[in-house]
Amino acid sequence: MKTSASTVTSDAPDMWDVVVVPFPYSDRMAEKRRPALVVSASSLHDQGYVWIAMITGAGKAQRKGDIVVRDLARAALPGASMVRTAKIATVEPSRIMKRIGTLAAGQRRQVRKAIESFLAN
């Protein structure tokens, strides 16, 4: 997925794709290869950026904004997982290693509302 400053190739991800990406840690200068959910639309991808929300194991303590993934097969996740909407990163499309699945349509609104709740006053 190569990009230039103003153009993204046709293999740019779609909103709601589950992808594998080196996701940055929030507390240190490192990253870990992990699944993430694309939460931005093509209008941002056209600028050469993609917003992704971290996906983590559902065995961890649940935090505000976490959405448990119900359709693991559609998302192509190996085990119980949740989208951690409080942890969003911006990456270039070329950092996305591969697409593995998609979030079920029934959960997209939940994720959108959780993200919007962090933007509200």
Tab-separated table of N, CA, C and O in Angstrom:
chain	number	residue	atom	x	y	z
A	1	MET	N	0.825	-1.165	0.000
A	1	MET	CA	0.000	0.000	0.000
A	1	MET	C	0.878	1.239	0.000
A	1	MET	O	1.169	1.800	1.037
A	2	LYS	N	1.326	1.623	-1.124
A	2	LYS	CA	2.217	2.764	-1.263
A	2	LYS	C	1.417	4.053	-1.345
A	2	LYS	O	0.340	4.079	-1.907
A	3	THR	N	1.988	5.109	-0.807
A	3	THR	CA	1.319	6.396	-0.861
A	3	THR	C	2.286	7.475	-1.293
A	3	THR	O	3.490	7.324	-1.199
A	4	SER	N	1.724	8.554	-1.778
A	4	SER	CA	2.489	9.772	-1.981
A	4	SER	C	1.807	10.829	-1.132
A	4	SER	O	0.812	10.560	-0.478
A	5	ALA	N	2.308	12.028	-1.149
A	5	ALA	CA	1.745	13.076	-0.299
A	5	ALA	C	0.262	13.314	-0.576
A	5	ALA	O	-0.485	13.665	0.308
A	6	SER	N	-0.201	13.090	-1.802
A	6	SER	CA	-1.594	13.420	-2.089
A	6	SER	C	-2.414	12.271	-2.648
A	6	SER	O	-3.604	12.412	-2.806
A	7	THR	N	-1.797	11.141	-2.939
A	7	THR	CA	-2.543	10.069	-3.588
A	7	THR	C	-2.279	8.736	-2.904
A	7	THR	O	-1.156	8.416	-2.577
A	8	VAL	N	-3.330	7.963	-2.722
A	8	VAL	CA	-3.233	6.619	-2.168
A	8	VAL	C	-3.659	5.650	-3.250
A	8	VAL	O	-4.633	5.891	-3.947
A	9	THR	N	-2.937	4.537	-3.387
A	9	THR	CA	-3.296	3.566	-4.408
A	9	THR	C	-4.606	2.889	-4.057
A	9	THR	O	-5.092	2.982	-2.941
A	10	SER	N	-5.162	2.177	-5.020
A	10	SER	CA	-6.474	1.558	-4.846
A	10	SER	C	-6.482	0.480	-3.767
A	10	SER	O	-7.542	0.056	-3.354
A	11	ASP	N	-5.317	0.038	-3.292
A	11	ASP	CA	-5.314	-0.968	-2.249
A	11	ASP	C	-5.314	-0.346	-0.859
A	11	ASP	O	-5.035	-1.004	0.121
A	12	ALA	N	-5.671	0.932	-0.754
A	12	ALA	CA	-5.844	1.559	0.555
A	12	ALA	C	-6.953	0.824	1.290
A	12	ALA	O	-7.887	0.323	0.674
A	13	PRO	N	-6.883	0.760	2.611
A	13	PRO	CA	-7.897	0.022	3.366
A	13	PRO	C	-9.253	0.717	3.343
A	13	PRO	O	-9.353	1.912	3.089
A	14	ASP	N	-10.270	-0.056	3.616
A	14	ASP	CA	-11.614	0.480	3.756
A	14	ASP	C	-11.924	0.653	5.238
A	14	ASP	O	-11.396	-0.079	6.091
A	15	MET	N	-12.793	1.610	5.546
A	15	MET	CA	-13.263	1.765	6.915
A	15	MET	C	-13.878	0.450	7.358
A	15	MET	O	-14.554	-0.217	6.580
A	16	TRP	N	-13.577	0.056	8.554
A	16	TRP	CA	-14.048	-1.154	9.231
A	16	TRP	C	-13.238	-2.400	8.881
A	16	TRP	O	-13.557	-3.496	9.347
A	17	ASP	N	-12.195	-2.272	8.061
A	17	ASP	CA	-11.288	-3.405	7.832
A	17	ASP	C	-10.533	-3.716	9.119
A	17	ASP	O	-10.135	-2.805	9.855
A	18	VAL	N	-10.321	-4.994	9.383
A	18	VAL	CA	-9.406	-5.422	10.437
A	18	VAL	C	-8.090	-5.699	9.735
A	18	VAL	O	-8.042	-6.458	8.763
A	19	VAL	N	-7.042	-5.038	10.206
A	19	VAL	CA	-5.739	-5.109	9.565
A	19	VAL	C	-4.684	-5.518	10.591
A	19	VAL	O	-4.909	-5.459	11.800
A	20	VAL	N	-3.529	-5.923	10.083
A	20	VAL	CA	-2.368	-6.172	10.935
A	20	VAL	C	-1.392	-5.035	10.678
A	20	VAL	O	-1.091	-4.709	9.526
A	21	VAL	N	-0.914	-4.442	11.762
A	21	VAL	CA	-0.077	-3.246	11.660
A	21	VAL	C	0.869	-3.185	12.861
A	21	VAL	O	0.524	-3.678	13.928
A	22	PRO	N	2.046	-2.594	12.688
A	22	PRO	CA	2.876	-2.318	13.873
A	22	PRO	C	2.239	-1.159	14.645
A	22	PRO	O	2.326	-0.014	14.222
A	23	PHE	N	1.528	-1.467	15.721
A	23	PHE	CA	0.781	-0.461	16.472
A	23	PHE	C	1.695	0.161	17.517
A	23	PHE	O	2.352	-0.547	18.281
A	24	PRO	N	1.753	1.486	17.584
A	24	PRO	CA	2.652	2.137	18.547
A	24	PRO	C	2.146	2.020	19.982
A	24	PRO	O	0.949	2.095	20.237
A	25	TYR	N	3.092	1.813	20.902
A	25	TYR	CA	2.755	1.882	22.320
A	25	TYR	C	2.506	3.342	22.673
A	25	TYR	O	3.089	4.242	22.073
A	26	SER	N	1.676	3.598	23.650
A	26	SER	CA	1.409	4.978	24.053
A	26	SER	C	2.383	5.461	25.120
A	26	SER	O	2.503	6.658	25.351
A	27	ASP	N	3.116	4.536	25.752
A	27	ASP	CA	3.981	4.933	26.867
A	27	ASP	C	5.478	4.800	26.587
A	27	ASP	O	6.297	5.047	27.458
A	28	ARG	N	5.847	4.402	25.373
A	28	ARG	CA	7.279	4.295	25.046
A	28	ARG	C	7.453	4.287	23.530
A	28	ARG	O	6.501	4.076	22.785
A	29	MET	N	8.671	4.524	23.104
A	29	MET	CA	8.982	4.581	21.674
A	29	MET	C	9.205	3.168	21.136
A	29	MET	O	10.346	2.750	20.929
A	30	ALA	N	8.138	2.445	20.968
A	30	ALA	CA	8.187	1.083	20.444
A	30	ALA	C	6.827	0.781	19.827
A	30	ALA	O	5.882	1.555	19.970
A	31	GLU	N	6.760	-0.347	19.156
A	31	GLU	CA	5.500	-0.769	18.559
A	31	GLU	C	5.435	-2.281	18.567
A	31	GLU	O	6.447	-2.963	18.711
A	32	LYS	N	4.218	-2.789	18.441
A	32	LYS	CA	3.977	-4.229	18.454
A	32	LYS	C	3.053	-4.571	17.300
A	32	LYS	O	2.032	-3.912	17.087
A	33	ARG	N	3.403	-5.611	16.568
A	33	ARG	CA	2.550	-6.084	15.480
A	33	ARG	C	1.272	-6.663	16.082
A	33	ARG	O	1.328	-7.570	16.913
A	34	ARG	N	0.131	-6.116	15.648
A	34	ARG	CA	-1.136	-6.548	16.223
A	34	ARG	C	-2.287	-6.200	15.291
A	34	ARG	O	-2.125	-5.395	14.388
A	35	PRO	N	-3.458	-6.780	15.537
A	35	PRO	CA	-4.618	-6.386	14.740
A	35	PRO	C	-5.116	-5.016	15.174
A	35	PRO	O	-4.955	-4.613	16.332
A	36	ALA	N	-5.708	-4.311	14.230
A	36	ALA	CA	-6.292	-3.000	14.497
A	36	ALA	C	-7.482	-2.815	13.568
A	36	ALA	O	-7.587	-3.477	12.534
A	37	LEU	N	-8.358	-1.913	13.944
A	37	LEU	CA	-9.553	-1.633	13.159
A	37	LEU	C	-9.400	-0.280	12.484
A	37	LEU	O	-9.105	0.723	13.148
A	38	VAL	N	-9.597	-0.236	11.172
A	38	VAL	CA	-9.556	1.029	10.439
A	38	VAL	C	-10.837	1.790	10.778
A	38	VAL	O	-11.941	1.291	10.566
A	39	VAL	N	-10.680	3.011	11.332
A	39	VAL	CA	-11.840	3.800	11.748
A	39	VAL	C	-11.943	5.124	10.993
A	39	VAL	O	-12.748	5.981	11.355
A	40	SER	N	-11.161	5.291	9.949
A	40	SER	CA	-11.244	6.504	9.125
A	40	SER	C	-11.760	6.151	7.737
A	40	SER	O	-11.666	5.013	7.289
A	41	ALA	N	-12.275	7.170	7.075
A	41	ALA	CA	-12.865	7.007	5.748
A	41	ALA	C	-11.861	7.364	4.659
A	41	ALA	O	-10.788	7.901	4.926
A	42	SER	N	-12.245	7.091	3.427
A	42	SER	CA	-11.360	7.324	2.285
A	42	SER	C	-10.952	8.782	2.142
A	42	SER	O	-9.890	9.077	1.607
A	43	SER	N	-11.762	9.721	2.639
A	43	SER	CA	-11.383	11.136	2.541
A	43	SER	C	-10.091	11.419	3.299
A	43	SER	O	-9.296	12.249	2.871
A	44	LEU	N	-9.844	10.708	4.403
A	44	LEU	CA	-8.559	10.845	5.109
A	44	LEU	C	-7.485	10.021	4.407
A	44	LEU	O	-6.348	10.464	4.268
A	45	HIS	N	-7.846	8.855	3.918
A	45	HIS	CA	-6.879	7.989	3.232
A	45	HIS	C	-6.331	8.689	2.002
A	45	HIS	O	-5.160	8.519	1.657
A	46	ASP	N	-7.168	9.510	1.361
A	46	ASP	CA	-6.722	10.272	0.196
A	46	ASP	C	-5.614	11.264	0.559
A	46	ASP	O	-4.865	11.697	-0.311
A	47	GLN	N	-5.528	11.621	1.830
A	47	GLN	CA	-4.478	12.526	2.310
A	47	GLN	C	-3.204	11.764	2.697
A	47	GLN	O	-2.206	12.373	3.076
A	48	GLY	N	-3.264	10.432	2.646
A	48	GLY	CA	-2.097	9.605	2.971
A	48	GLY	C	-2.031	9.152	4.417
A	48	GLY	O	-0.963	8.774	4.900
A	49	TYR	N	-3.172	9.182	5.107
A	49	TYR	CA	-3.215	8.768	6.512
A	49	TYR	C	-4.388	7.831	6.752
A	49	TYR	O	-5.402	7.903	6.074
A	50	VAL	N	-4.228	6.976	7.769
A	50	VAL	CA	-5.283	6.052	8.180
A	50	VAL	C	-5.352	6.095	9.705
A	50	VAL	O	-4.320	6.010	10.371
A	51	TRP	N	-6.556	6.244	10.248
A	51	TRP	CA	-6.751	6.136	11.691
A	51	TRP	C	-7.107	4.691	12.003
A	51	TRP	O	-7.983	4.098	11.369
A	52	ILE	N	-6.426	4.144	13.011
A	52	ILE	CA	-6.684	2.766	13.431
A	52	ILE	C	-6.927	2.729	14.937
A	52	ILE	O	-6.315	3.471	15.691
A	53	ALA	N	-7.837	1.853	15.351
A	53	ALA	CA	-8.100	1.618	16.764
A	53	ALA	C	-7.507	0.266	17.131
A	53	ALA	O	-7.642	-0.713	16.386
A	54	MET	N	-6.866	0.211	18.263
A	54	MET	CA	-6.228	-1.011	18.728
A	54	MET	C	-7.260	-2.107	18.976
A	54	MET	O	-8.366	-1.839	19.449
A	55	ILE	N	-6.898	-3.327	18.646
A	55	ILE	CA	-7.681	-4.508	19.019
A	55	ILE	C	-6.821	-5.295	19.994
A	55	ILE	O	-5.637	-5.542	19.745
A	56	THR	N	-7.408	-5.670	21.124
A	56	THR	CA	-6.676	-6.379	22.166
A	56	THR	C	-7.489	-7.572	22.639
A	56	THR	O	-8.674	-7.689	22.317
A	57	GLY	N	-6.849	-8.444	23.387
A	57	GLY	CA	-7.525	-9.621	23.910
A	57	GLY	C	-8.618	-9.248	24.894
A	57	GLY	O	-8.457	-8.329	25.705
A	58	ALA	N	-9.738	-9.944	24.837
A	58	ALA	CA	-10.873	-9.646	25.714
A	58	ALA	C	-10.629	-10.096	27.146
A	58	ALA	O	-11.413	-9.788	28.023
A	59	GLY	N	-9.533	-10.775	27.405
A	59	GLY	CA	-9.216	-11.203	28.763
A	59	GLY	C	-8.679	-10.079	29.636
A	59	GLY	O	-8.570	-10.225	30.848
A	60	LYS	N	-8.349	-8.962	29.041
A	60	LYS	CA	-7.844	-7.815	29.794
A	60	LYS	C	-9.011	-7.076	30.444
A	60	LYS	O	-10.162	-7.212	30.038
A	61	ALA	N	-8.688	-6.256	31.449
A	61	ALA	CA	-9.716	-5.458	32.105
A	61	ALA	C	-10.365	-4.533	31.076
A	61	ALA	O	-9.668	-3.886	30.298
A	62	GLN	N	-11.681	-4.506	31.086
A	62	GLN	CA	-12.399	-3.670	30.135
A	62	GLN	C	-12.383	-2.218	30.614
A	62	GLN	O	-12.527	-1.941	31.795
A	63	ARG	N	-12.175	-1.300	29.656
A	63	ARG	CA	-12.133	0.128	29.934
A	63	ARG	C	-13.280	0.823	29.218
A	63	ARG	O	-13.895	0.257	28.313
A	64	LYS	N	-13.513	2.075	29.600
A	64	LYS	CA	-14.545	2.867	28.927
A	64	LYS	C	-14.250	2.892	27.434
A	64	LYS	O	-13.121	3.127	27.011
A	65	GLY	N	-15.259	2.632	26.620
A	65	GLY	CA	-15.119	2.670	25.171
A	65	GLY	C	-14.737	1.352	24.530
A	65	GLY	O	-14.735	1.246	23.307
A	66	ASP	N	-14.405	0.336	25.318
A	66	ASP	CA	-14.058	-0.963	24.738
A	66	ASP	C	-15.311	-1.642	24.194
A	66	ASP	O	-16.353	-1.661	24.849
A	67	ILE	N	-15.180	-2.204	22.994
A	67	ILE	CA	-16.283	-2.909	22.343
A	67	ILE	C	-15.841	-4.346	22.080
A	67	ILE	O	-14.889	-4.573	21.331
A	68	VAL	N	-16.514	-5.304	22.700
A	68	VAL	CA	-16.186	-6.719	22.497
A	68	VAL	C	-16.595	-7.111	21.076
A	68	VAL	O	-17.723	-6.841	20.649
A	69	VAL	N	-15.691	-7.748	20.352
A	69	VAL	CA	-15.968	-8.192	18.986
A	69	VAL	C	-16.789	-9.473	19.068
A	69	VAL	O	-16.336	-10.471	19.637
A	70	ARG	N	-17.990	-9.445	18.523
A	70	ARG	CA	-18.888	-10.603	18.604
A	70	ARG	C	-18.668	-11.606	17.480
A	70	ARG	O	-18.797	-12.806	17.684
A	71	ASP	N	-18.372	-11.140	16.278
A	71	ASP	CA	-18.191	-12.045	15.138
A	71	ASP	C	-16.702	-12.199	14.846
A	71	ASP	O	-16.144	-11.521	13.985
A	72	LEU	N	-16.065	-13.092	15.586
A	72	LEU	CA	-14.616	-13.296	15.452
A	72	LEU	C	-14.243	-13.857	14.086
A	72	LEU	O	-13.191	-13.522	13.539
A	73	ALA	N	-15.095	-14.702	13.527
A	73	ALA	CA	-14.792	-15.290	12.217
A	73	ALA	C	-14.747	-14.209	11.138
A	73	ALA	O	-13.822	-14.175	10.319
A	74	ARG	N	-15.722	-13.307	11.134
A	74	ARG	CA	-15.754	-12.233	10.131
A	74	ARG	C	-14.559	-11.289	10.301
A	74	ARG	O	-14.007	-10.793	9.326
A	75	ALA	N	-14.174	-11.038	11.546
A	75	ALA	CA	-13.026	-10.174	11.825
A	75	ALA	C	-11.701	-10.911	11.646
A	75	ALA	O	-10.648	-10.285	11.625
A	76	ALA	N	-11.770	-12.232	11.516
A	76	ALA	CA	-10.587	-13.094	11.365
A	76	ALA	C	-9.641	-12.962	12.551
A	76	ALA	O	-8.425	-12.943	12.394
A	77	LEU	N	-10.225	-12.930	13.744
A	77	LEU	CA	-9.434	-12.854	14.971
A	77	LEU	C	-9.393	-14.232	15.621
A	77	LEU	O	-10.400	-14.935	15.647
A	78	PRO	N	-8.238	-14.626	16.175
A	78	PRO	CA	-8.072	-15.989	16.677
A	78	PRO	C	-8.765	-16.286	17.995
A	78	PRO	O	-8.972	-17.446	18.343
A	79	GLY	N	-9.110	-15.259	18.752
A	79	GLY	CA	-9.739	-15.486	20.047
A	79	GLY	C	-10.500	-14.258	20.493
A	79	GLY	O	-10.530	-13.233	19.804
A	80	ALA	N	-11.118	-14.377	21.662
A	80	ALA	CA	-11.926	-13.284	22.207
A	80	ALA	C	-11.136	-11.979	22.170
A	80	ALA	O	-9.999	-11.915	22.629
A	81	SER	N	-11.751	-10.945	21.590
A	81	SER	CA	-11.068	-9.673	21.373
A	81	SER	C	-12.011	-8.509	21.575
A	81	SER	O	-13.222	-8.665	21.546
A	82	MET	N	-11.414	-7.328	21.767
A	82	MET	CA	-12.205	-6.107	21.852
A	82	MET	C	-11.473	-4.969	21.166
A	82	MET	O	-10.246	-4.944	21.112
A	83	VAL	N	-12.263	-4.061	20.615
A	83	VAL	CA	-11.722	-2.847	20.006
A	83	VAL	C	-11.578	-1.835	21.137
A	83	VAL	O	-12.543	-1.543	21.846
A	84	ARG	N	-10.378	-1.347	21.330
A	84	ARG	CA	-10.102	-0.358	22.374
A	84	ARG	C	-10.161	1.024	21.728
A	84	ARG	O	-9.176	1.540	21.213
A	85	THR	N	-11.363	1.622	21.718
A	85	THR	CA	-11.585	2.868	20.990
A	85	THR	C	-10.844	4.057	21.600
A	85	THR	O	-10.708	5.090	20.947
A	86	ALA	N	-10.365	3.937	22.821
A	86	ALA	CA	-9.586	5.015	23.429
A	86	ALA	C	-8.154	5.052	22.897
A	86	ALA	O	-7.447	6.032	23.102
A	87	LYS	N	-7.734	3.995	22.206
A	87	LYS	CA	-6.361	3.932	21.679
A	87	LYS	C	-6.402	3.973	20.162
A	87	LYS	O	-6.533	2.949	19.496
A	88	ILE	N	-6.311	5.178	19.628
A	88	ILE	CA	-6.326	5.393	18.186
A	88	ILE	C	-4.967	5.937	17.768
A	88	ILE	O	-4.399	6.794	18.445
A	89	ALA	N	-4.457	5.427	16.656
A	89	ALA	CA	-3.183	5.894	16.105
A	89	ALA	C	-3.391	6.308	14.655
A	89	ALA	O	-4.334	5.866	13.996
A	90	THR	N	-2.509	7.155	14.173
A	90	THR	CA	-2.498	7.547	12.769
A	90	THR	C	-1.293	6.898	12.118
A	90	THR	O	-0.169	7.025	12.627
A	91	VAL	N	-1.511	6.186	11.021
A	91	VAL	CA	-0.415	5.554	10.286
A	91	VAL	C	-0.572	5.857	8.801
A	91	VAL	O	-1.649	6.242	8.346
A	92	GLU	N	0.498	5.696	8.075
A	92	GLU	CA	0.427	5.770	6.622
A	92	GLU	C	-0.046	4.412	6.104
A	92	GLU	O	0.265	3.371	6.699
A	93	PRO	N	-0.803	4.390	5.029
A	93	PRO	CA	-1.305	3.111	4.513
A	93	PRO	C	-0.205	2.078	4.255
A	93	PRO	O	-0.436	0.883	4.396
A	94	SER	N	0.992	2.528	3.929
A	94	SER	CA	2.087	1.589	3.657
A	94	SER	C	2.512	0.809	4.895
A	94	SER	O	3.159	-0.226	4.788
A	95	ARG	N	2.132	1.273	6.092
A	95	ARG	CA	2.467	0.566	7.346
A	95	ARG	C	1.548	-0.633	7.584
A	95	ARG	O	1.861	-1.490	8.392
A	96	ILE	N	0.420	-0.669	6.888
A	96	ILE	CA	-0.501	-1.784	7.065
A	96	ILE	C	0.078	-3.007	6.364
A	96	ILE	O	0.343	-2.983	5.172
A	97	MET	N	0.290	-4.059	7.144
A	97	MET	CA	0.925	-5.266	6.630
A	97	MET	C	-0.038	-6.104	5.804
A	97	MET	O	0.340	-6.651	4.779
A	98	LYS	N	-1.281	-6.224	6.290
A	98	LYS	CA	-2.290	-6.978	5.537
A	98	LYS	C	-3.660	-6.756	6.149
A	98	LYS	O	-3.792	-6.367	7.299
A	99	ARG	N	-4.672	-7.000	5.328
A	99	ARG	CA	-6.059	-7.021	5.790
A	99	ARG	C	-6.374	-8.456	6.160
A	99	ARG	O	-6.018	-9.377	5.430
A	100	ILE	N	-7.105	-8.627	7.260
A	100	ILE	CA	-7.448	-10.000	7.642
A	100	ILE	C	-8.948	-10.224	7.733
A	100	ILE	O	-9.401	-11.356	7.682
A	101	GLY	N	-9.726	-9.172	7.911
A	101	GLY	CA	-11.168	-9.343	8.056
A	101	GLY	C	-11.859	-8.005	8.087
A	101	GLY	O	-11.304	-6.995	7.676
A	102	THR	N	-13.073	-8.019	8.628
A	102	THR	CA	-13.858	-6.787	8.734
A	102	THR	C	-14.742	-6.870	9.974
A	102	THR	O	-15.099	-7.972	10.416
A	103	LEU	N	-15.080	-5.725	10.526
A	103	LEU	CA	-15.971	-5.691	11.674
A	103	LEU	C	-17.400	-5.882	11.178
A	103	LEU	O	-17.810	-5.271	10.188
A	104	ALA	N	-18.145	-6.714	11.857
A	104	ALA	CA	-19.540	-6.969	11.475
A	104	ALA	C	-20.330	-5.661	11.469
A	104	ALA	O	-20.142	-4.794	12.327
A	105	ALA	N	-21.215	-5.537	10.506
A	105	ALA	CA	-21.996	-4.313	10.326
A	105	ALA	C	-22.751	-3.915	11.592
A	105	ALA	O	-22.857	-2.736	11.912
A	106	GLY	N	-23.238	-4.880	12.334
A	106	GLY	CA	-24.003	-4.592	13.539
A	106	GLY	C	-23.202	-3.937	14.647
A	106	GLY	O	-23.790	-3.361	15.566
A	107	GLN	N	-21.888	-3.994	14.598
A	107	GLN	CA	-21.072	-3.403	15.657
A	107	GLN	C	-20.436	-2.074	15.256
A	107	GLN	O	-19.865	-1.382	16.096
A	108	ARG	N	-20.548	-1.709	14.025
A	108	ARG	CA	-19.899	-0.478	13.547
A	108	ARG	C	-20.446	0.758	14.252
A	108	ARG	O	-19.699	1.654	14.622
A	109	ARG	N	-21.736	0.801	14.443
A	109	ARG	CA	-22.340	1.957	15.123
A	109	ARG	C	-21.843	2.060	16.559
A	109	ARG	O	-21.607	3.153	17.067
A	110	GLN	N	-21.683	0.920	17.226
A	110	GLN	CA	-21.167	0.918	18.594
A	110	GLN	C	-19.778	1.552	18.648
A	110	GLN	O	-19.488	2.356	19.537
A	111	VAL	N	-18.917	1.164	17.728
A	111	VAL	CA	-17.561	1.698	17.693
A	111	VAL	C	-17.598	3.194	17.404
A	111	VAL	O	-16.927	3.989	18.070
A	112	ARG	N	-18.387	3.584	16.423
A	112	ARG	CA	-18.499	5.006	16.073
A	112	ARG	C	-18.964	5.830	17.277
A	112	ARG	O	-18.401	6.869	17.590
A	113	LYS	N	-19.995	5.344	17.981
A	113	LYS	CA	-20.516	6.068	19.141
A	113	LYS	C	-19.484	6.141	20.262
A	113	LYS	O	-19.373	7.167	20.944
A	114	ALA	N	-18.733	5.076	20.462
A	114	ALA	CA	-17.704	5.084	21.512
A	114	ALA	C	-16.625	6.113	21.201
A	114	ALA	O	-16.192	6.861	22.088
A	115	ILE	N	-16.200	6.182	19.941
A	115	ILE	CA	-15.190	7.177	19.546
A	115	ILE	C	-15.763	8.579	19.713
A	115	ILE	O	-15.106	9.477	20.260
A	116	GLU	N	-16.993	8.780	19.249
A	116	GLU	CA	-17.622	10.095	19.371
A	116	GLU	C	-17.760	10.525	20.837
A	116	GLU	O	-17.658	11.717	21.150
A	117	SER	N	-17.950	9.571	21.747
A	117	SER	CA	-18.088	9.930	23.162
A	117	SER	C	-16.807	10.552	23.710
A	117	SER	O	-16.851	11.383	24.617
A	118	PHE	N	-15.671	10.196	23.151
A	118	PHE	CA	-14.395	10.783	23.589
A	118	PHE	C	-14.197	12.183	22.997
A	118	PHE	O	-13.360	12.941	23.460
A	119	LEU	N	-14.947	12.529	21.960
A	119	LEU	CA	-14.836	13.834	21.327
A	119	LEU	C	-15.824	14.850	21.904
A	119	LEU	O	-15.696	16.046	21.681
A	120	ALA	N	-16.808	14.354	22.645
A	120	ALA	CA	-17.839	15.238	23.203
A	120	ALA	C	-17.272	16.030	24.379
A	120	ALA	O	-16.349	15.592	25.060
A	121	ASN	N	-17.866	17.188	24.613
A	121	ASN	CA	-17.452	18.030	25.757
A	121	ASN	C	-17.916	17.446	27.053
A	121	ASN	O	-18.885	16.896	27.236
